[in-house]
Amino acid sequence: MKIILTQEVSGLGAPGDIVEVKDGYGRNYLLPQGFAIAWTKGAEKQVTVIKRARAAREIRDLDHAREVKAQIEGLKVNLKARAGDGGRLFGSVTSAEIVDAVKAAGGPTLDRRRLELPSHIKSLGAYPVSIRLHPEVTAKFDLNVVNG
């Protein structure tokens, strides 16, 4: 089955890529979740629109990604969250909250979908977080979740 990706799918491609996948994977997962659209000649014209939007958001090149990596790794990121007795949070920390905390610490605006967390954050403490800035560049920083 030939499809056009509308969002980044790990291990498959980026938005606007035309890929060949097994019928069941495309029909049962990618299409219903909105990660892809079926390939047609008309849909292929939409690929240019998707790629143009991605280029506006994308980090310009490898050198720019390295600059952003140096900027992120130099940050001290603290996130205030409500916690009960024993340091257990009410709920959990979301990737959108982490992106906001990086921006509040003086970092750049990041895409929350590129964050890679080791596990769900449900208690106070320090956690390692990595973010894919470019296919070849991954930045790592420590997130300190404090009672707020």
PDB file of C-alpha atoms in Angstrom:
ATOM      1  CA  MET A   1       0.000   0.000   0.000  1.00  0.00           C
ATOM      2  CA  LYS A   2       1.355   3.402  -0.969  1.00  0.00           C
ATOM      3  CA  ILE A   3       0.697   6.242   1.504  1.00  0.00           C
ATOM      4  CA  ILE A   4       1.764   9.828   2.162  1.00  0.00           C
ATOM      5  CA  LEU A   5       2.822  10.614   5.740  1.00  0.00           C
ATOM      6  CA  THR A   6       1.223  13.667   7.347  1.00  0.00           C
ATOM      7  CA  GLN A   7       3.196  13.419  10.601  1.00  0.00           C
ATOM      8  CA  GLU A   8       6.573  12.068  11.587  1.00  0.00           C
ATOM      9  CA  VAL A   9       6.412   8.330  12.210  1.00  0.00           C
ATOM     10  CA  SER A  10       9.439   6.906  13.986  1.00  0.00           C
ATOM     11  CA  GLY A  11      11.268   4.414  11.788  1.00  0.00           C
ATOM     12  CA  LEU A  12       9.158   5.196   8.725  1.00  0.00           C
ATOM     13  CA  GLY A  13       9.642   8.793   7.635  1.00  0.00           C
ATOM     14  CA  ALA A  14       8.830  12.455   7.962  1.00  0.00           C
ATOM     15  CA  PRO A  15       5.757  14.443   6.898  1.00  0.00           C
ATOM     16  CA  GLY A  16       5.379  14.547   3.144  1.00  0.00           C
ATOM     17  CA  ASP A  17       7.273  11.320   2.473  1.00  0.00           C
ATOM     18  CA  ILE A  18       5.657   8.808   0.142  1.00  0.00           C
ATOM     19  CA  VAL A  19       6.248   5.324   1.544  1.00  0.00           C
ATOM     20  CA  GLU A  20       5.204   1.765   0.811  1.00  0.00           C
ATOM     21  CA  VAL A  21       3.824  -0.130   3.834  1.00  0.00           C
ATOM     22  CA  LYS A  22       1.960  -3.373   4.403  1.00  0.00           C
ATOM     23  CA  ASP A  23      -1.787  -3.077   3.802  1.00  0.00           C
ATOM     24  CA  GLY A  24      -2.824  -3.852   7.386  1.00  0.00           C
ATOM     25  CA  TYR A  25      -0.396  -1.368   8.945  1.00  0.00           C
ATOM     26  CA  GLY A  26      -1.600   1.406   6.678  1.00  0.00           C
ATOM     27  CA  ARG A  27      -5.317   0.610   6.791  1.00  0.00           C
ATOM     28  CA  ASN A  28      -5.586  -0.266  10.497  1.00  0.00           C
ATOM     29  CA  TYR A  29      -3.122   2.130  12.130  1.00  0.00           C
ATOM     30  CA  LEU A  30      -1.635   4.920   9.999  1.00  0.00           C
ATOM     31  CA  LEU A  31      -4.792   6.078   8.222  1.00  0.00           C
ATOM     32  CA  PRO A  32      -7.235   6.005  11.222  1.00  0.00           C
ATOM     33  CA  GLN A  33      -4.713   7.728  13.522  1.00  0.00           C
ATOM     34  CA  GLY A  34      -4.229  10.525  10.973  1.00  0.00           C
ATOM     35  CA  PHE A  35      -0.526   9.806  10.522  1.00  0.00           C
ATOM     36  CA  ALA A  36      -0.968   9.310   6.782  1.00  0.00           C
ATOM     37  CA  ILE A  37      -3.294   9.761   3.829  1.00  0.00           C
ATOM     38  CA  ALA A  38      -3.835   7.362   0.951  1.00  0.00           C
ATOM     39  CA  TRP A  39      -1.676   8.035  -2.089  1.00  0.00           C
ATOM     40  CA  THR A  40      -3.377   9.510  -5.147  1.00  0.00           C
ATOM     41  CA  LYS A  41      -2.161  11.886  -7.834  1.00  0.00           C
ATOM     42  CA  GLY A  42      -4.092  14.731  -6.196  1.00  0.00           C
ATOM     43  CA  ALA A  43      -2.745  13.884  -2.768  1.00  0.00           C
ATOM     44  CA  GLU A  44       0.765  13.873  -4.133  1.00  0.00           C
ATOM     45  CA  LYS A  45       0.315  17.575  -4.966  1.00  0.00           C
ATOM     46  CA  GLN A  46      -0.422  18.171  -1.275  1.00  0.00           C
ATOM     47  CA  VAL A  47       3.025  16.799  -0.477  1.00  0.00           C
ATOM     48  CA  THR A  48       4.599  20.054  -1.609  1.00  0.00           C
ATOM     49  CA  VAL A  49       2.377  22.013   0.803  1.00  0.00           C
ATOM     50  CA  ILE A  50       3.267  19.685   3.681  1.00  0.00           C
ATOM     51  CA  LYS A  51       6.985  19.905   2.915  1.00  0.00           C
ATOM     52  CA  ARG A  52       6.853  23.697   2.715  1.00  0.00           C
ATOM     53  CA  ALA A  53       5.225  23.855   6.168  1.00  0.00           C
ATOM     54  CA  ARG A  54       7.822  21.443   7.551  1.00  0.00           C
ATOM     55  CA  ALA A  55      10.680  23.528   6.161  1.00  0.00           C
ATOM     56  CA  ALA A  56       9.388  26.577   8.034  1.00  0.00           C
ATOM     57  CA  ARG A  57       9.369  24.660  11.347  1.00  0.00           C
ATOM     58  CA  GLU A  58      12.446  22.530  10.812  1.00  0.00           C
ATOM     59  CA  ILE A  59      15.806  23.386  12.223  1.00  0.00           C
ATOM     60  CA  ARG A  60      17.670  24.840   9.269  1.00  0.00           C
ATOM     61  CA  ASP A  61      20.638  22.501   8.987  1.00  0.00           C
ATOM     62  CA  LEU A  62      23.146  20.394  10.890  1.00  0.00           C
ATOM     63  CA  ASP A  63      25.177  23.385  12.122  1.00  0.00           C
ATOM     64  CA  HIS A  64      22.057  25.102  13.456  1.00  0.00           C
ATOM     65  CA  ALA A  65      21.051  21.858  15.201  1.00  0.00           C
ATOM     66  CA  ARG A  66      24.450  21.721  16.894  1.00  0.00           C
ATOM     67  CA  GLU A  67      24.082  25.336  18.075  1.00  0.00           C
ATOM     68  CA  VAL A  68      20.643  24.576  19.542  1.00  0.00           C
ATOM     69  CA  LYS A  69      22.055  21.414  21.170  1.00  0.00           C
ATOM     70  CA  ALA A  70      24.791  23.442  22.902  1.00  0.00           C
ATOM     71  CA  GLN A  71      22.190  25.949  24.068  1.00  0.00           C
ATOM     72  CA  ILE A  72      19.857  23.254  25.458  1.00  0.00           C
ATOM     73  CA  GLU A  73      22.571  21.240  27.201  1.00  0.00           C
ATOM     74  CA  GLY A  74      23.731  24.364  29.052  1.00  0.00           C
ATOM     75  CA  LEU A  75      20.307  24.932  30.637  1.00  0.00           C
ATOM     76  CA  LYS A  76      19.129  24.149  34.134  1.00  0.00           C
ATOM     77  CA  VAL A  77      15.497  23.169  33.601  1.00  0.00           C
ATOM     78  CA  ASN A  78      13.195  23.142  36.634  1.00  0.00           C
ATOM     79  CA  LEU A  79       9.538  22.209  36.477  1.00  0.00           C
ATOM     80  CA  LYS A  80       7.152  22.961  39.321  1.00  0.00           C
ATOM     81  CA  ALA A  81       4.461  20.361  39.899  1.00  0.00           C
ATOM     82  CA  ARG A  82       2.043  19.671  42.738  1.00  0.00           C
ATOM     83  CA  ALA A  83       3.022  16.673  44.808  1.00  0.00           C
ATOM     84  CA  GLY A  84       1.577  14.869  47.801  1.00  0.00           C
ATOM     85  CA  ASP A  85       3.288  13.162  50.711  1.00  0.00           C
ATOM     86  CA  GLY A  86       6.300  11.112  49.694  1.00  0.00           C
ATOM     87  CA  GLY A  87       6.966  13.198  46.580  1.00  0.00           C
ATOM     88  CA  ARG A  88       4.334  11.511  44.401  1.00  0.00           C
ATOM     89  CA  LEU A  89       2.810  13.886  41.823  1.00  0.00           C
ATOM     90  CA  PHE A  90      -0.888  14.504  41.305  1.00  0.00           C
ATOM     91  CA  GLY A  91      -0.980  13.234  37.716  1.00  0.00           C
ATOM     92  CA  SER A  92       2.181  13.154  35.634  1.00  0.00           C
ATOM     93  CA  VAL A  93       4.451  15.529  33.754  1.00  0.00           C
ATOM     94  CA  THR A  94       3.550  15.926  30.063  1.00  0.00           C
ATOM     95  CA  SER A  95       5.880  16.666  27.181  1.00  0.00           C
ATOM     96  CA  ALA A  96       4.109  20.000  26.622  1.00  0.00           C
ATOM     97  CA  GLU A  97       4.957  21.022  30.199  1.00  0.00           C
ATOM     98  CA  ILE A  98       8.602  20.071  29.611  1.00  0.00           C
ATOM     99  CA  VAL A  99       8.740  22.183  26.432  1.00  0.00           C
ATOM    100  CA  ASP A 100       7.266  25.148  28.368  1.00  0.00           C
ATOM    101  CA  ALA A 101       9.834  24.650  31.152  1.00  0.00           C
ATOM    102  CA  VAL A 102      12.708  24.681  28.619  1.00  0.00           C
ATOM    103  CA  LYS A 103      11.369  27.923  27.126  1.00  0.00           C
ATOM    104  CA  ALA A 104      10.987  29.449  30.612  1.00  0.00           C
ATOM    105  CA  ALA A 105      14.607  28.513  31.401  1.00  0.00           C
ATOM    106  CA  GLY A 106      15.747  30.575  28.411  1.00  0.00           C
ATOM    107  CA  GLY A 107      15.863  27.826  25.821  1.00  0.00           C
ATOM    108  CA  PRO A 108      14.441  27.717  22.289  1.00  0.00           C
ATOM    109  CA  THR A 109      10.898  26.736  21.334  1.00  0.00           C
ATOM    110  CA  LEU A 110      10.864  22.980  20.796  1.00  0.00           C
ATOM    111  CA  ASP A 111       8.467  20.507  19.214  1.00  0.00           C
ATOM    112  CA  ARG A 112       6.956  18.349  21.972  1.00  0.00           C
ATOM    113  CA  ARG A 113       6.706  15.351  19.639  1.00  0.00           C
ATOM    114  CA  ARG A 114      10.498  15.159  19.389  1.00  0.00           C
ATOM    115  CA  LEU A 115      10.977  14.655  23.146  1.00  0.00           C
ATOM    116  CA  GLU A 116      12.093  11.221  24.274  1.00  0.00           C
ATOM    117  CA  LEU A 117      11.381  10.398  27.915  1.00  0.00           C
ATOM    118  CA  PRO A 118      12.796   7.273  29.600  1.00  0.00           C
ATOM    119  CA  SER A 119       9.454   6.636  31.347  1.00  0.00           C
ATOM    120  CA  HIS A 120       6.451   8.491  32.726  1.00  0.00           C
ATOM    121  CA  ILE A 121       7.392  11.158  35.247  1.00  0.00           C
ATOM    122  CA  LYS A 122       5.166  10.674  38.300  1.00  0.00           C
ATOM    123  CA  SER A 123       7.339  11.774  41.230  1.00  0.00           C
ATOM    124  CA  LEU A 124       9.693  14.565  42.275  1.00  0.00           C
ATOM    125  CA  GLY A 125      13.368  14.349  41.318  1.00  0.00           C
ATOM    126  CA  ALA A 126      15.800  14.653  38.424  1.00  0.00           C
ATOM    127  CA  TYR A 127      15.112  12.918  35.111  1.00  0.00           C
ATOM    128  CA  PRO A 128      17.222  12.648  31.942  1.00  0.00           C
ATOM    129  CA  VAL A 129      15.381  13.914  28.847  1.00  0.00           C
ATOM    130  CA  SER A 130      16.582  13.766  25.251  1.00  0.00           C
ATOM    131  CA  ILE A 131      15.249  15.567  22.211  1.00  0.00           C
ATOM    132  CA  ARG A 132      15.854  14.794  18.536  1.00  0.00           C
ATOM    133  CA  LEU A 133      16.777  18.099  16.917  1.00  0.00           C
ATOM    134  CA  HIS A 134      17.982  16.630  13.627  1.00  0.00           C
ATOM    135  CA  PRO A 135      18.362  13.056  12.357  1.00  0.00           C
ATOM    136  CA  GLU A 136      22.029  13.210  13.370  1.00  0.00           C
ATOM    137  CA  VAL A 137      21.778  15.425  16.490  1.00  0.00           C
ATOM    138  CA  THR A 138      20.183  14.537  19.825  1.00  0.00           C
ATOM    139  CA  ALA A 139      20.406  16.887  22.804  1.00  0.00           C
ATOM    140  CA  LYS A 140      20.227  15.595  26.380  1.00  0.00           C
ATOM    141  CA  PHE A 141      19.432  17.587  29.495  1.00  0.00           C
ATOM    142  CA  ASP A 142      18.309  16.964  33.074  1.00  0.00           C
ATOM    143  CA  LEU A 143      14.819  17.940  34.137  1.00  0.00           C
ATOM    144  CA  ASN A 144      14.373  18.687  37.839  1.00  0.00           C
ATOM    145  CA  VAL A 145      10.772  18.242  38.998  1.00  0.00           C
ATOM    146  CA  VAL A 146      10.259  20.259  42.165  1.00  0.00           C
ATOM    147  CA  ASN A 147       7.267  20.745  44.453  1.00  0.00           C
ATOM    148  CA  GLY A 148       5.416  23.895  43.497  1.00  0.00           C
TER     149      GLY A 148
END
